[in-house]
Tab-separated table of C-alpha atoms in Angstrom:
chain	number	residue	atom	x	y	z
A	1	MET	CA	-17.582	8.756	-48.015
A	2	THR	CA	-15.273	8.565	-45.012
A	3	GLU	CA	-12.318	10.479	-46.431
A	4	ALA	CA	-11.509	12.490	-43.292
A	5	TYR	CA	-11.862	9.444	-41.044
A	6	LYS	CA	-9.550	7.381	-43.277
A	7	LYS	CA	-6.904	10.107	-43.131
A	8	LEU	CA	-7.182	10.112	-39.354
A	9	GLU	CA	-6.798	6.333	-39.227
A	10	ALA	CA	-3.564	6.589	-41.219
A	11	ARG	CA	-2.186	9.312	-38.957
A	12	PHE	CA	-3.081	7.516	-35.743
A	13	HIS	CA	-1.587	4.299	-37.095
A	14	ARG	CA	1.723	6.117	-37.558
A	15	MET	CA	1.513	7.593	-34.058
A	16	GLY	CA	0.692	4.127	-32.725
A	17	VAL	CA	3.807	2.647	-34.309
A	18	LEU	CA	5.962	5.407	-32.792
A	19	SER	CA	4.390	4.715	-29.415
A	20	ASP	CA	5.069	0.980	-29.844
A	21	ALA	CA	8.731	1.711	-30.537
A	22	GLY	CA	8.887	3.757	-27.352
A	23	GLN	CA	7.309	0.901	-25.394
A	24	MET	CA	10.002	-1.510	-26.557
A	25	LEU	CA	12.761	0.959	-25.684
A	26	HIS	CA	11.239	1.429	-22.216
A	27	TRP	CA	11.240	-2.341	-21.671
A	28	ASP	CA	14.866	-2.589	-22.768
A	29	MET	CA	15.802	0.270	-20.427
A	30	ALA	CA	14.187	-1.485	-17.455
A	31	ALA	CA	15.337	-5.016	-18.218
A	32	ILE	CA	18.715	-5.145	-19.950
A	33	MET	CA	20.085	-1.699	-20.849
A	34	PRO	CA	23.470	-0.954	-19.226
A	35	GLU	CA	23.483	2.092	-16.968
A	36	GLY	CA	25.814	3.900	-19.338
A	37	GLY	CA	23.137	3.887	-22.019
A	38	ALA	CA	20.832	6.215	-20.088
A	39	GLU	CA	21.703	9.452	-21.884
A	40	ALA	CA	21.422	7.902	-25.338
A	41	ARG	CA	18.120	6.274	-24.371
A	42	SER	CA	16.866	9.607	-23.052
A	43	GLU	CA	17.584	11.145	-26.462
A	44	GLN	CA	15.848	8.300	-28.326
A	45	LEU	CA	12.700	8.381	-26.209
A	46	ALA	CA	12.504	12.166	-26.259
A	47	THR	CA	12.774	12.191	-30.057
A	48	LEU	CA	10.010	9.615	-30.443
A	49	SER	CA	7.781	11.563	-28.040
A	50	VAL	CA	8.308	14.793	-29.971
A	51	LEU	CA	7.624	13.116	-33.336
A	52	GLU	CA	4.385	11.671	-32.000
A	53	ASN	CA	3.379	15.002	-30.490
A	54	GLU	CA	4.115	16.872	-33.722
A	55	LEU	CA	1.888	14.493	-35.674
A	56	MET	CA	-0.888	15.033	-33.136
A	57	ASN	CA	-0.451	18.811	-33.317
A	58	ALA	CA	-0.606	19.055	-37.124
A	59	PRO	CA	-2.753	22.125	-37.967
A	60	GLU	CA	-5.322	20.145	-39.964
A	61	MET	CA	-6.070	17.577	-37.225
A	62	GLY	CA	-8.912	19.565	-35.667
A	63	ASP	CA	-10.569	20.070	-39.064
A	64	LEU	CA	-10.222	16.369	-39.911
A	65	ILE	CA	-11.865	15.363	-36.622
A	66	ALA	CA	-14.719	17.828	-37.163
A	67	ALA	CA	-15.228	16.585	-40.729
A	68	ALA	CA	-15.130	12.936	-39.666
A	69	GLU	CA	-17.886	13.581	-37.114
A	70	ASP	CA	-20.226	14.314	-40.039
A	71	GLU	CA	-19.322	11.131	-41.945
A	72	SER	CA	-21.205	7.829	-41.938
A	73	LEU	CA	-19.314	5.516	-39.572
A	74	ASP	CA	-20.078	2.159	-37.967
A	75	ALA	CA	-20.115	1.682	-34.186
A	76	TRP	CA	-16.418	0.826	-33.828
A	77	GLN	CA	-15.363	3.633	-36.153
A	78	LYS	CA	-17.436	6.088	-34.100
A	79	ALA	CA	-15.828	4.806	-30.923
A	80	ASN	CA	-12.403	5.093	-32.552
A	81	LEU	CA	-13.126	8.669	-33.571
A	82	GLY	CA	-14.182	9.451	-29.998
A	83	GLU	CA	-10.881	8.078	-28.695
A	84	MET	CA	-8.980	10.001	-31.376
A	85	LYS	CA	-10.624	13.203	-30.207
A	86	ARG	CA	-9.847	12.478	-26.550
A	87	ASN	CA	-6.202	11.745	-27.397
A	88	TRP	CA	-6.061	14.877	-29.545
A	89	VAL	CA	-7.322	17.050	-26.699
A	90	HIS	CA	-4.638	15.581	-24.425
A	91	GLY	CA	-1.922	15.775	-27.059
A	92	THR	CA	-2.545	19.313	-28.285
A	93	ALA	CA	-2.705	20.705	-24.774
A	94	VAL	CA	1.025	20.132	-24.226
A	95	PRO	CA	3.593	21.814	-26.503
A	96	SER	CA	6.372	19.746	-28.069
A	97	ASP	CA	9.147	21.415	-26.080
A	98	LEU	CA	7.445	20.424	-22.812
A	99	VAL	CA	6.901	16.869	-24.091
A	100	GLU	CA	10.621	16.650	-24.846
A	101	LYS	CA	11.627	18.024	-21.446
A	102	MET	CA	9.316	15.568	-19.697
A	103	SER	CA	10.606	12.568	-21.606
A	104	ARG	CA	14.240	13.417	-20.868
A	105	ALA	CA	13.571	14.154	-17.197
A	106	GLU	CA	11.539	10.967	-16.672
A	107	THR	CA	14.149	8.738	-18.304
A	108	ARG	CA	16.982	10.231	-16.264
A	109	CYS	CA	14.999	10.097	-13.043
A	110	GLU	CA	13.917	6.488	-13.564
A	111	VAL	CA	17.521	5.396	-14.074
A	112	ALA	CA	18.649	7.454	-11.055
A	113	TRP	CA	15.859	5.943	-8.931
A	114	ARG	CA	17.374	2.460	-9.239
A	115	LYS	CA	20.607	3.587	-7.621
A	116	ALA	CA	18.853	5.859	-5.125
A	117	ARG	CA	16.682	3.020	-3.877
A	118	ALA	CA	19.626	0.650	-3.578
A	119	ASP	CA	21.552	3.339	-1.672
A	120	ASN	CA	18.562	4.508	0.413
A	121	ASP	CA	19.238	8.008	-0.916
A	122	PHE	CA	16.060	10.070	-1.220
A	123	LYS	CA	17.986	13.338	-0.960
A	124	GLY	CA	20.151	12.306	-3.898
A	125	LEU	CA	17.081	11.598	-6.012
A	126	LEU	CA	15.189	14.695	-4.884
A	127	PRO	CA	16.405	17.191	-7.550
A	128	LYS	CA	15.566	14.872	-10.443
A	129	LEU	CA	12.247	13.832	-8.886
A	130	GLN	CA	11.377	17.497	-8.270
A	131	GLU	CA	11.999	18.230	-11.950
A	132	VAL	CA	9.674	15.393	-12.988
A	133	LEU	CA	6.980	16.588	-10.570
A	134	ASP	CA	7.241	20.209	-11.722
A	135	LEU	CA	6.991	19.245	-15.387
A	136	SER	CA	4.071	16.909	-14.663
A	137	ILE	CA	2.220	19.729	-12.906
A	138	GLU	CA	2.933	22.054	-15.839
A	139	ALA	CA	1.542	19.479	-18.283
A	140	GLY	CA	-1.375	18.775	-15.942
A	141	LYS	CA	-2.327	22.446	-15.825
A	142	ALA	CA	-2.318	22.637	-19.626
A	143	LYS	CA	-4.482	19.525	-19.866
A	144	ALA	CA	-6.798	20.714	-17.095
A	145	ASP	CA	-7.543	23.866	-19.095
A	146	ALA	CA	-8.343	21.774	-22.175
A	147	LEU	CA	-10.436	19.190	-20.320
A	148	GLY	CA	-12.152	21.510	-17.871
A	149	THR	CA	-10.959	19.531	-14.842
A	150	SER	CA	-8.636	19.912	-11.874
A	151	VAL	CA	-4.926	19.368	-12.489
A	152	TYR	CA	-4.972	16.023	-10.677
A	153	ASP	CA	-8.026	14.819	-12.612
A	154	ALA	CA	-6.327	15.776	-15.880
A	155	LEU	CA	-3.368	13.547	-14.962
A	156	LEU	CA	-5.698	10.779	-13.754
A	157	ASP	CA	-7.573	10.898	-17.078
A	158	GLN	CA	-4.395	9.737	-18.850
A	159	TYR	CA	-4.577	6.415	-16.999
A	160	ASP	CA	-8.310	6.018	-16.380
A	161	PRO	CA	-10.370	7.940	-18.943
A	162	MET	CA	-13.392	9.714	-17.484
A	163	MET	CA	-12.570	8.743	-13.897
A	164	ARG	CA	-12.544	11.683	-11.489
A	165	SER	CA	-11.164	12.119	-7.984
A	166	ASP	CA	-14.550	12.873	-6.398
A	167	ARG	CA	-15.742	9.387	-7.420
A	168	ILE	CA	-12.512	7.834	-6.158
A	169	ASP	CA	-12.981	9.657	-2.854
A	170	SER	CA	-16.450	8.135	-2.536
A	171	LEU	CA	-15.323	4.593	-3.399
A	172	PHE	CA	-12.275	4.777	-1.150
A	173	ALA	CA	-14.360	6.191	1.722
A	174	GLU	CA	-16.605	3.137	1.470
A	175	LEU	CA	-13.542	0.905	1.582
A	176	GLU	CA	-12.094	2.762	4.560
A	177	ALA	CA	-15.344	2.296	6.448
A	178	PHE	CA	-15.136	-1.452	5.815
A	179	LEU	CA	-11.476	-2.473	5.919
A	180	PRO	CA	-10.108	-1.558	9.384
A	181	ASP	CA	-12.568	-3.664	11.404
A	182	PHE	CA	-12.544	-6.411	8.778
A	183	THR	CA	-8.738	-6.515	8.796
A	184	SER	CA	-8.636	-6.773	12.582
A	185	GLU	CA	-11.192	-9.599	12.557
A	186	VAL	CA	-9.221	-11.531	9.928
A	187	ILE	CA	-5.945	-11.130	11.823
A	188	GLU	CA	-7.545	-12.279	15.078
A	189	ARG	CA	-9.177	-15.237	13.371
A	190	GLN	CA	-5.922	-16.289	11.721
A	191	LYS	CA	-4.120	-16.145	15.070
A	192	ALA	CA	-6.457	-18.891	16.278
A	193	GLU	CA	-5.890	-21.031	13.182
A	194	ALA	CA	-2.966	-23.262	12.323
A	195	LYS	CA	-0.137	-21.179	10.963
A	196	PRO	CA	0.990	-21.966	7.446
A	197	VAL	CA	4.102	-24.109	7.163
A	198	LEU	CA	6.730	-22.066	5.378
A	199	PRO	CA	8.617	-24.020	2.711
A	200	VAL	CA	12.259	-24.037	3.771
A	201	GLY	CA	15.495	-24.135	1.854
A	202	SER	CA	16.971	-22.269	-1.042
A	203	PHE	CA	14.901	-21.430	-4.090
A	204	PRO	CA	17.349	-20.913	-6.966
A	205	ILE	CA	16.453	-18.171	-9.406
A	206	GLU	CA	16.738	-20.587	-12.328
A	207	THR	CA	14.193	-22.915	-10.739
A	208	GLN	CA	11.803	-20.104	-9.847
A	209	ASN	CA	12.069	-18.852	-13.416
A	210	ALA	CA	11.278	-22.321	-14.797
A	211	VAL	CA	8.216	-22.607	-12.546
A	212	GLY	CA	7.082	-19.157	-13.604
A	213	LEU	CA	7.364	-20.106	-17.268
A	214	ASP	CA	5.336	-23.286	-16.679
A	215	LEU	CA	2.567	-21.380	-14.904
A	216	MET	CA	2.523	-18.692	-17.600
A	217	LYS	CA	2.013	-21.470	-20.138
A	218	ALA	CA	-0.870	-22.867	-18.087
A	219	VAL	CA	-2.575	-19.453	-18.024
A	220	GLY	CA	-2.246	-19.299	-21.803
A	221	PHE	CA	0.702	-16.983	-22.410
A	222	ASP	CA	1.936	-17.186	-26.011
A	223	PHE	CA	5.745	-17.373	-25.952
A	224	ASN	CA	5.827	-16.792	-29.689
A	225	HIS	CA	4.601	-13.286	-28.883
A	226	GLY	CA	6.290	-12.490	-25.588
A	227	ARG	CA	8.886	-13.296	-22.938
A	228	LEU	CA	9.760	-13.150	-19.229
A	229	ASP	CA	12.754	-11.224	-17.871
A	230	ILE	CA	14.117	-9.678	-14.663
A	231	SER	CA	13.864	-6.013	-13.629
A	232	HIS	CA	14.087	-3.862	-10.503
A	233	HIS	CA	10.298	-3.558	-10.438
A	234	PRO	CA	7.880	-6.137	-11.927
A	235	PHE	CA	5.929	-4.821	-14.910
A	236	CYS	CA	4.277	-5.701	-18.197
A	237	GLY	CA	5.442	-3.765	-21.246
A	238	GLY	CA	5.940	-4.156	-24.946
A	239	ILE	CA	3.052	-4.329	-27.410
A	240	PRO	CA	0.202	-6.790	-28.081
A	241	ASP	CA	2.253	-8.788	-30.589
A	242	ASP	CA	5.400	-8.742	-28.444
A	243	VAL	CA	4.427	-8.636	-24.769
A	244	ARG	CA	7.322	-8.288	-22.331
A	245	ILE	CA	6.816	-9.092	-18.653
A	246	THR	CA	9.327	-8.971	-15.831
A	247	THR	CA	9.617	-10.032	-12.210
A	248	ARG	CA	12.265	-9.955	-9.488
A	249	TYR	CA	13.532	-12.904	-7.459
A	250	ASP	CA	14.510	-13.680	-3.876
A	251	GLU	CA	16.372	-16.976	-3.422
A	252	ASN	CA	15.064	-17.216	0.155
A	253	ASP	CA	11.398	-16.736	-0.761
A	254	PHE	CA	9.701	-18.027	-3.907
A	255	THR	CA	6.214	-16.703	-3.118
A	256	SER	CA	6.595	-13.097	-4.281
A	257	ALA	CA	8.232	-13.777	-7.639
A	258	ILE	CA	5.749	-16.502	-8.622
A	259	MET	CA	2.711	-14.360	-7.859
A	260	GLY	CA	4.436	-11.426	-9.526
A	261	VAL	CA	4.785	-13.483	-12.693
A	262	LEU	CA	1.123	-14.498	-12.571
A	263	HIS	CA	0.057	-10.896	-11.937
A	264	GLU	CA	1.972	-9.642	-14.969
A	265	THR	CA	0.692	-12.571	-17.042
A	266	GLY	CA	-2.822	-11.260	-16.398
A	267	HIS	CA	-1.760	-7.947	-17.921
A	268	ALA	CA	-0.170	-9.787	-20.845
A	269	MET	CA	-3.272	-11.855	-21.589
A	270	TYR	CA	-5.312	-8.651	-21.806
A	271	GLU	CA	-2.814	-7.097	-24.224
A	272	ARG	CA	-2.721	-10.207	-26.413
A	273	GLY	CA	-6.519	-10.384	-26.410
A	274	LEU	CA	-7.051	-6.879	-27.769
A	275	PRO	CA	-8.718	-6.945	-31.220
A	276	ARG	CA	-6.192	-7.500	-34.014
A	277	ASP	CA	-8.284	-5.568	-36.546
A	278	TRP	CA	-7.781	-2.400	-34.502
A	279	ARG	CA	-4.024	-2.576	-33.852
A	280	ASN	CA	-2.453	0.900	-33.601
A	281	GLN	CA	-5.834	2.619	-33.440
A	282	PRO	CA	-6.955	4.316	-30.208
A	283	VAL	CA	-10.089	2.146	-29.947
A	284	GLY	CA	-7.911	-0.967	-30.056
A	285	LYS	CA	-5.951	-0.005	-26.949
A	286	ALA	CA	-6.693	-1.253	-23.444
A	287	ARG	CA	-9.579	0.560	-21.721
A	288	GLY	CA	-7.426	2.360	-19.157
A	289	MET	CA	-5.458	1.107	-16.186
A	290	THR	CA	-8.421	0.253	-13.944
A	291	MET	CA	-9.403	-2.381	-16.485
A	292	HIS	CA	-5.778	-3.398	-16.996
A	293	GLU	CA	-5.199	-3.836	-13.270
A	294	SER	CA	-8.461	-5.768	-13.011
A	295	GLN	CA	-7.027	-8.365	-15.376
A	296	SER	CA	-3.746	-8.777	-13.520
A	297	LEU	CA	-5.447	-8.905	-10.130
A	298	LEU	CA	-8.117	-11.280	-11.405
A	299	VAL	CA	-5.425	-13.769	-12.438
A	300	GLU	CA	-3.256	-13.296	-9.356
A	301	MET	CA	-5.687	-12.609	-6.522
A	302	GLN	CA	-8.992	-14.089	-7.634
A	303	ALA	CA	-7.819	-17.166	-9.548
A	304	CYS	CA	-4.276	-18.052	-8.473
A	305	ARG	CA	-4.664	-17.495	-4.732
A	306	SER	CA	-7.775	-19.677	-4.725
A	307	GLU	CA	-7.576	-23.092	-3.096
A	308	GLU	CA	-8.652	-24.642	-6.402
A	309	PHE	CA	-5.634	-23.331	-8.317
A	310	LEU	CA	-3.267	-24.088	-5.440
A	311	THR	CA	-4.430	-27.714	-5.625
A	312	TYR	CA	-2.784	-27.724	-9.035
A	313	ALA	CA	0.210	-25.556	-8.118
A	314	GLY	CA	1.271	-27.521	-5.005
A	315	PRO	CA	2.627	-30.543	-6.904
A	316	VAL	CA	4.307	-28.203	-9.404
A	317	PHE	CA	6.113	-26.434	-6.566
A	318	LYS	CA	7.048	-29.705	-4.832
A	319	LYS	CA	8.513	-31.172	-8.027
A	320	ALA	CA	10.571	-28.030	-8.594
A	321	PHE	CA	11.732	-27.243	-5.063
A	322	GLY	CA	11.429	-30.523	-3.133
A	323	GLY	CA	10.837	-30.500	0.615
A	324	ASP	CA	8.066	-31.489	3.006
A	325	ASP	CA	4.753	-32.607	1.489
A	326	ALA	CA	2.824	-30.648	4.126
A	327	ALA	CA	4.282	-27.381	2.900
A	328	TRP	CA	2.943	-27.964	-0.612
A	329	SER	CA	-0.611	-28.996	0.246
A	330	ALA	CA	-3.354	-26.823	-1.210
A	331	SER	CA	-4.693	-25.958	2.236
A	332	ASN	CA	-1.279	-24.878	3.507
A	333	LEU	CA	-0.481	-22.860	0.391
A	334	HIS	CA	-3.881	-21.220	0.645
A	335	ARG	CA	-3.172	-20.218	4.254
A	336	LEU	CA	0.226	-18.944	3.153
A	337	TYR	CA	-1.086	-16.921	0.235
A	338	THR	CA	-4.042	-15.491	2.164
A	339	ARG	CA	-2.129	-14.636	5.322
A	340	VAL	CA	-3.036	-11.106	6.377
A	341	GLU	CA	-0.310	-9.024	7.969
A	342	PRO	CA	0.506	-5.347	7.450
A	343	GLY	CA	3.784	-4.952	5.586
A	344	LEU	CA	5.948	-2.184	4.212
A	345	ILE	CA	6.085	-3.218	0.543
A	346	ARG	CA	3.059	-2.621	-1.661
A	347	VAL	CA	3.799	-5.281	-4.291
A	348	ASP	CA	4.131	-7.927	-1.559
A	349	ALA	CA	1.004	-6.880	0.358
A	350	ASP	CA	-1.926	-9.236	0.950
A	351	GLU	CA	-5.215	-8.287	-0.691
A	352	VAL	CA	-6.795	-7.103	2.581
A	353	THR	CA	-4.127	-4.546	3.496
A	354	TYR	CA	-3.197	-3.659	-0.105
A	355	PRO	CA	-5.890	-0.951	-0.505
A	356	ALA	CA	-4.335	1.016	2.360
A	357	HIS	CA	-1.065	1.204	0.398
A	358	VAL	CA	-2.932	2.607	-2.588
A	359	ILE	CA	-5.108	5.039	-0.639
A	360	MET	CA	-1.969	6.407	1.017
A	361	ARG	CA	-0.180	6.968	-2.307
A	362	TYR	CA	-3.302	8.491	-3.851
A	363	ARG	CA	-3.541	11.059	-1.062
A	364	LEU	CA	0.161	11.846	-1.109
A	365	GLU	CA	0.360	12.370	-4.855
A	366	ARG	CA	-2.747	14.576	-4.832
A	367	ALA	CA	-1.213	16.688	-2.071
A	368	LEU	CA	1.998	17.046	-4.087
A	369	ILE	CA	0.207	17.856	-7.345
A	370	GLU	CA	-2.143	20.338	-5.691
A	371	GLY	CA	0.693	22.070	-3.844
A	372	ASP	CA	-0.454	21.102	-0.352
A	373	MET	CA	2.855	19.379	0.424
A	374	LYS	CA	6.493	19.876	-0.547
A	375	LEU	CA	8.335	16.984	-2.148
A	376	ALA	CA	11.139	17.303	0.409
A	377	ASP	CA	8.576	16.450	3.096
A	378	LEU	CA	7.494	13.216	1.384
A	379	PRO	CA	9.524	10.758	3.535
A	380	GLY	CA	8.075	12.087	6.778
A	381	ALA	CA	4.534	12.297	5.416
A	382	TRP	CA	4.862	8.768	4.008
A	383	ASN	CA	5.968	7.330	7.339
A	384	GLU	CA	3.262	9.181	9.254
A	385	MET	CA	0.490	7.995	6.954
A	386	MET	CA	1.857	4.429	6.903
A	387	GLN	CA	1.653	4.367	10.683
A	388	LYS	CA	-1.875	5.769	10.618
A	389	LEU	CA	-3.277	3.385	7.977
A	390	LEU	CA	-1.269	0.204	8.614
A	391	GLY	CA	0.215	0.617	12.070
A	392	ILE	CA	3.820	0.238	10.901
A	393	THR	CA	6.634	2.662	10.068
A	394	PRO	CA	9.493	2.121	7.602
A	395	THR	CA	12.983	2.216	9.082
A	396	ASP	CA	14.394	3.708	5.887
A	397	ASP	CA	13.253	5.288	2.630
A	398	ARG	CA	14.253	2.229	0.602
A	399	ASP	CA	11.227	0.423	2.006
A	400	GLY	CA	9.277	3.667	2.253
A	401	CYS	CA	8.827	6.395	-0.319
A	402	LEU	CA	11.535	5.037	-2.667
A	403	GLN	CA	9.938	1.631	-3.227
A	404	ASP	CA	7.834	2.430	-6.323
A	405	ILE	CA	8.981	3.374	-9.811
A	406	HIS	CA	5.807	5.298	-10.708
A	407	TRP	CA	6.649	8.841	-9.617
A	408	PRO	CA	10.269	8.804	-10.890
A	409	SER	CA	8.980	7.619	-14.283
A	410	GLY	CA	6.332	10.373	-14.387
A	411	ALA	CA	3.238	8.232	-13.711
A	412	TRP	CA	1.384	10.739	-11.489
A	413	GLY	CA	-2.290	9.771	-11.234
A	414	TYR	CA	-1.735	6.045	-11.772
A	415	PHE	CA	-1.894	4.689	-8.222
A	416	PRO	CA	-5.664	4.682	-7.553
A	417	THR	CA	-6.216	2.357	-10.521
A	418	TYR	CA	-4.704	-0.534	-8.549
A	419	THR	CA	-7.503	-0.649	-5.994
A	420	LEU	CA	-10.152	0.346	-8.535
A	421	GLY	CA	-8.842	-2.619	-10.532
A	422	ALA	CA	-9.178	-4.920	-7.516
A	423	MET	CA	-12.835	-3.930	-7.205
A	424	ALA	CA	-13.413	-4.554	-10.908
A	425	ALA	CA	-11.578	-7.896	-10.695
A	426	ALA	CA	-13.959	-9.119	-7.989
A	427	GLN	CA	-16.986	-8.142	-10.097
A	428	ILE	CA	-15.606	-9.750	-13.245
A	429	PHE	CA	-14.494	-13.029	-11.630
A	430	ALA	CA	-17.858	-13.435	-9.891
A	431	ALA	CA	-19.654	-12.864	-13.211
A	432	ALA	CA	-17.386	-15.332	-15.018
A	433	ARG	CA	-18.060	-18.016	-12.389
A	434	ASP	CA	-21.787	-17.379	-12.579
A	435	ALA	CA	-21.685	-17.703	-16.364
A	436	ASN	CA	-19.539	-20.852	-16.244
A	437	PRO	CA	-19.626	-22.679	-12.878
A	438	ALA	CA	-16.961	-25.101	-14.193
A	439	ILE	CA	-14.233	-22.440	-13.947
A	440	PRO	CA	-13.086	-23.208	-10.355
A	441	ASP	CA	-12.840	-26.954	-11.052
A	442	ALA	CA	-10.862	-26.239	-14.216
A	443	LEU	CA	-8.421	-24.112	-12.228
A	444	SER	CA	-7.791	-27.062	-9.899
A	445	ARG	CA	-6.395	-28.884	-12.962
A	446	GLY	CA	-4.380	-25.883	-14.136
A	447	GLU	CA	-6.816	-25.248	-16.984
A	448	PHE	CA	-7.438	-21.562	-17.614
A	449	GLU	CA	-9.169	-21.847	-20.968
A	450	PRO	CA	-12.752	-21.586	-19.597
A	451	LEU	CA	-11.872	-18.417	-17.684
A	452	MET	CA	-9.779	-16.893	-20.473
A	453	SER	CA	-12.410	-17.653	-23.076
A	454	TRP	CA	-15.010	-15.725	-21.065
A	455	LEU	CA	-12.602	-12.837	-20.476
A	456	ALA	CA	-11.658	-12.715	-24.150
A	457	GLN	CA	-15.281	-12.359	-25.188
A	458	ASN	CA	-16.498	-9.999	-22.476
A	459	ILE	CA	-13.446	-7.880	-21.584
A	460	HIS	CA	-10.371	-8.240	-23.808
A	461	SER	CA	-12.116	-7.979	-27.180
A	462	GLN	CA	-13.980	-4.835	-26.091
A	463	ALA	CA	-10.752	-2.805	-25.911
A	464	SER	CA	-11.694	0.920	-25.762
A	465	SER	CA	-14.936	0.598	-27.708
A	466	ARG	CA	-16.887	1.743	-24.634
A	467	SER	CA	-16.255	3.196	-21.192
A	468	THR	CA	-15.069	1.106	-18.261
A	469	ASP	CA	-18.486	1.331	-16.623
A	470	GLU	CA	-20.286	0.328	-19.826
A	471	ILE	CA	-18.050	-2.704	-20.333
A	472	LEU	CA	-18.449	-3.717	-16.680
A	473	LYS	CA	-22.221	-3.254	-16.744
A	474	ASP	CA	-22.592	-5.514	-19.780
A	475	ALA	CA	-20.191	-8.111	-18.380
A	476	THR	CA	-21.214	-8.101	-14.710
A	477	GLY	CA	-24.569	-6.350	-14.484
A	478	SER	CA	-23.345	-3.248	-12.648
A	479	ILE	CA	-20.914	-0.364	-12.946
A	480	LEU	CA	-17.753	-0.225	-10.846
A	481	GLY	CA	-18.494	-0.491	-7.141
A	482	VAL	CA	-17.274	-1.897	-3.821
A	483	ASP	CA	-19.951	-4.549	-3.125
A	484	ALA	CA	-18.428	-7.448	-5.083
A	485	PHE	CA	-15.019	-6.790	-3.520
A	486	LYS	CA	-16.502	-6.874	-0.023
A	487	THR	CA	-18.420	-10.068	-0.833
A	488	HIS	CA	-15.220	-11.680	-2.119
A	489	MET	CA	-13.413	-10.721	1.094
A	490	HIS	CA	-16.146	-12.168	3.300
A	491	ASN	CA	-16.243	-15.408	1.312
A	492	ARG	CA	-12.482	-15.921	1.149
A	493	TYR	CA	-11.759	-15.103	4.795
A	494	GLY	CA	-14.909	-16.573	6.330
A	495	ILE	CA	-16.004	-13.422	8.126
């Protein structure tokens, strides 16, 4: 008999549906909601969050979990029960009134951030951002007590289950020992090489959008279960059966939007590939944001910035935008898309300097969470650390500490997963190529099926049935580490 487990499945299904509704409202808020709808949306999201929290905090939940642990379950049911228990520990640690306050504060702050960034107004955003930070720390302390971790690790666990900051410190230290000299060598080498020819002219948004849709189709995106829109900050949202991705456009530069679309398509393919039989169960969710970011960065950085894929993409770009043939050659596009140069904007950074952006944000958010820095001092600390790690300083907060949506929306503890995901992406892509050496040649024809088929079997279908390290070890032969990322860098940049 699995009576207790079955009751838990029903309850978590209901919570999953509430969460799905919240996801769709979040997408609408970011993509098409008028600014005047912010207060109403805040009320809607807060109500959904409270309803979900109340279901999680039902008095009998602990007894049901304990009873289910004594029942006869198969491997996936056991894994699902383990995820239920982890979610329950997180959910019961935070009272409903705090959940409601957080939801309202995050919604208001996210909407205010859009105007603050446009107006370069950190001081104007500061009171709302301070409220979000204070509430996040309060929730983090409650979760830390329940999990037996530090406050920062409790917040990190929401985005990367079982990852801890001491391991991140070790991995990032290894990267920091490698990247500065490597970056300098790449920059010096590229100075001696032919500079990429920049495609010139105007790149209408409608044309960029059409190209993005074509490339999404090539990757395998199912437009019967998703769509592409515009937002202030590119993201992938929605649910597995209705995946919503967004990008932002610059009519003077097509490169960022196109790669942004491909990056988010990687996220979308992971969501669509999650096992249908486990929809709205914890085990059927993505295995944390390190794995999620590995899938977006694998598509964007590993596959779509390769010379093989750009052999296919060049003629697509030329047909859409016109211009000089030399600008659309695979070799020129490869030089363009692998050009290494420190820049201010994280989402536009090359893969060599990108980790510095993440390491900086990781250290800043830990300092803020742990009380070692005041939020009012963030702009100065940001600029100082940017100069130290990348040798450049923002001239304003718009391109400095206001550029990311994560902190205004309450995502404290998310940032390190970007670079952890880049490491995982290198491991996974290398393993996929080893398993099927035809993958690079297929990419040169715009055929992603060989790659996606391997990912579906080894990554997507695994969902949260095991830990990130266990999934990686089975798929690639080793747990998460830096070696494959370093090997990829040496191979791509010839150093």
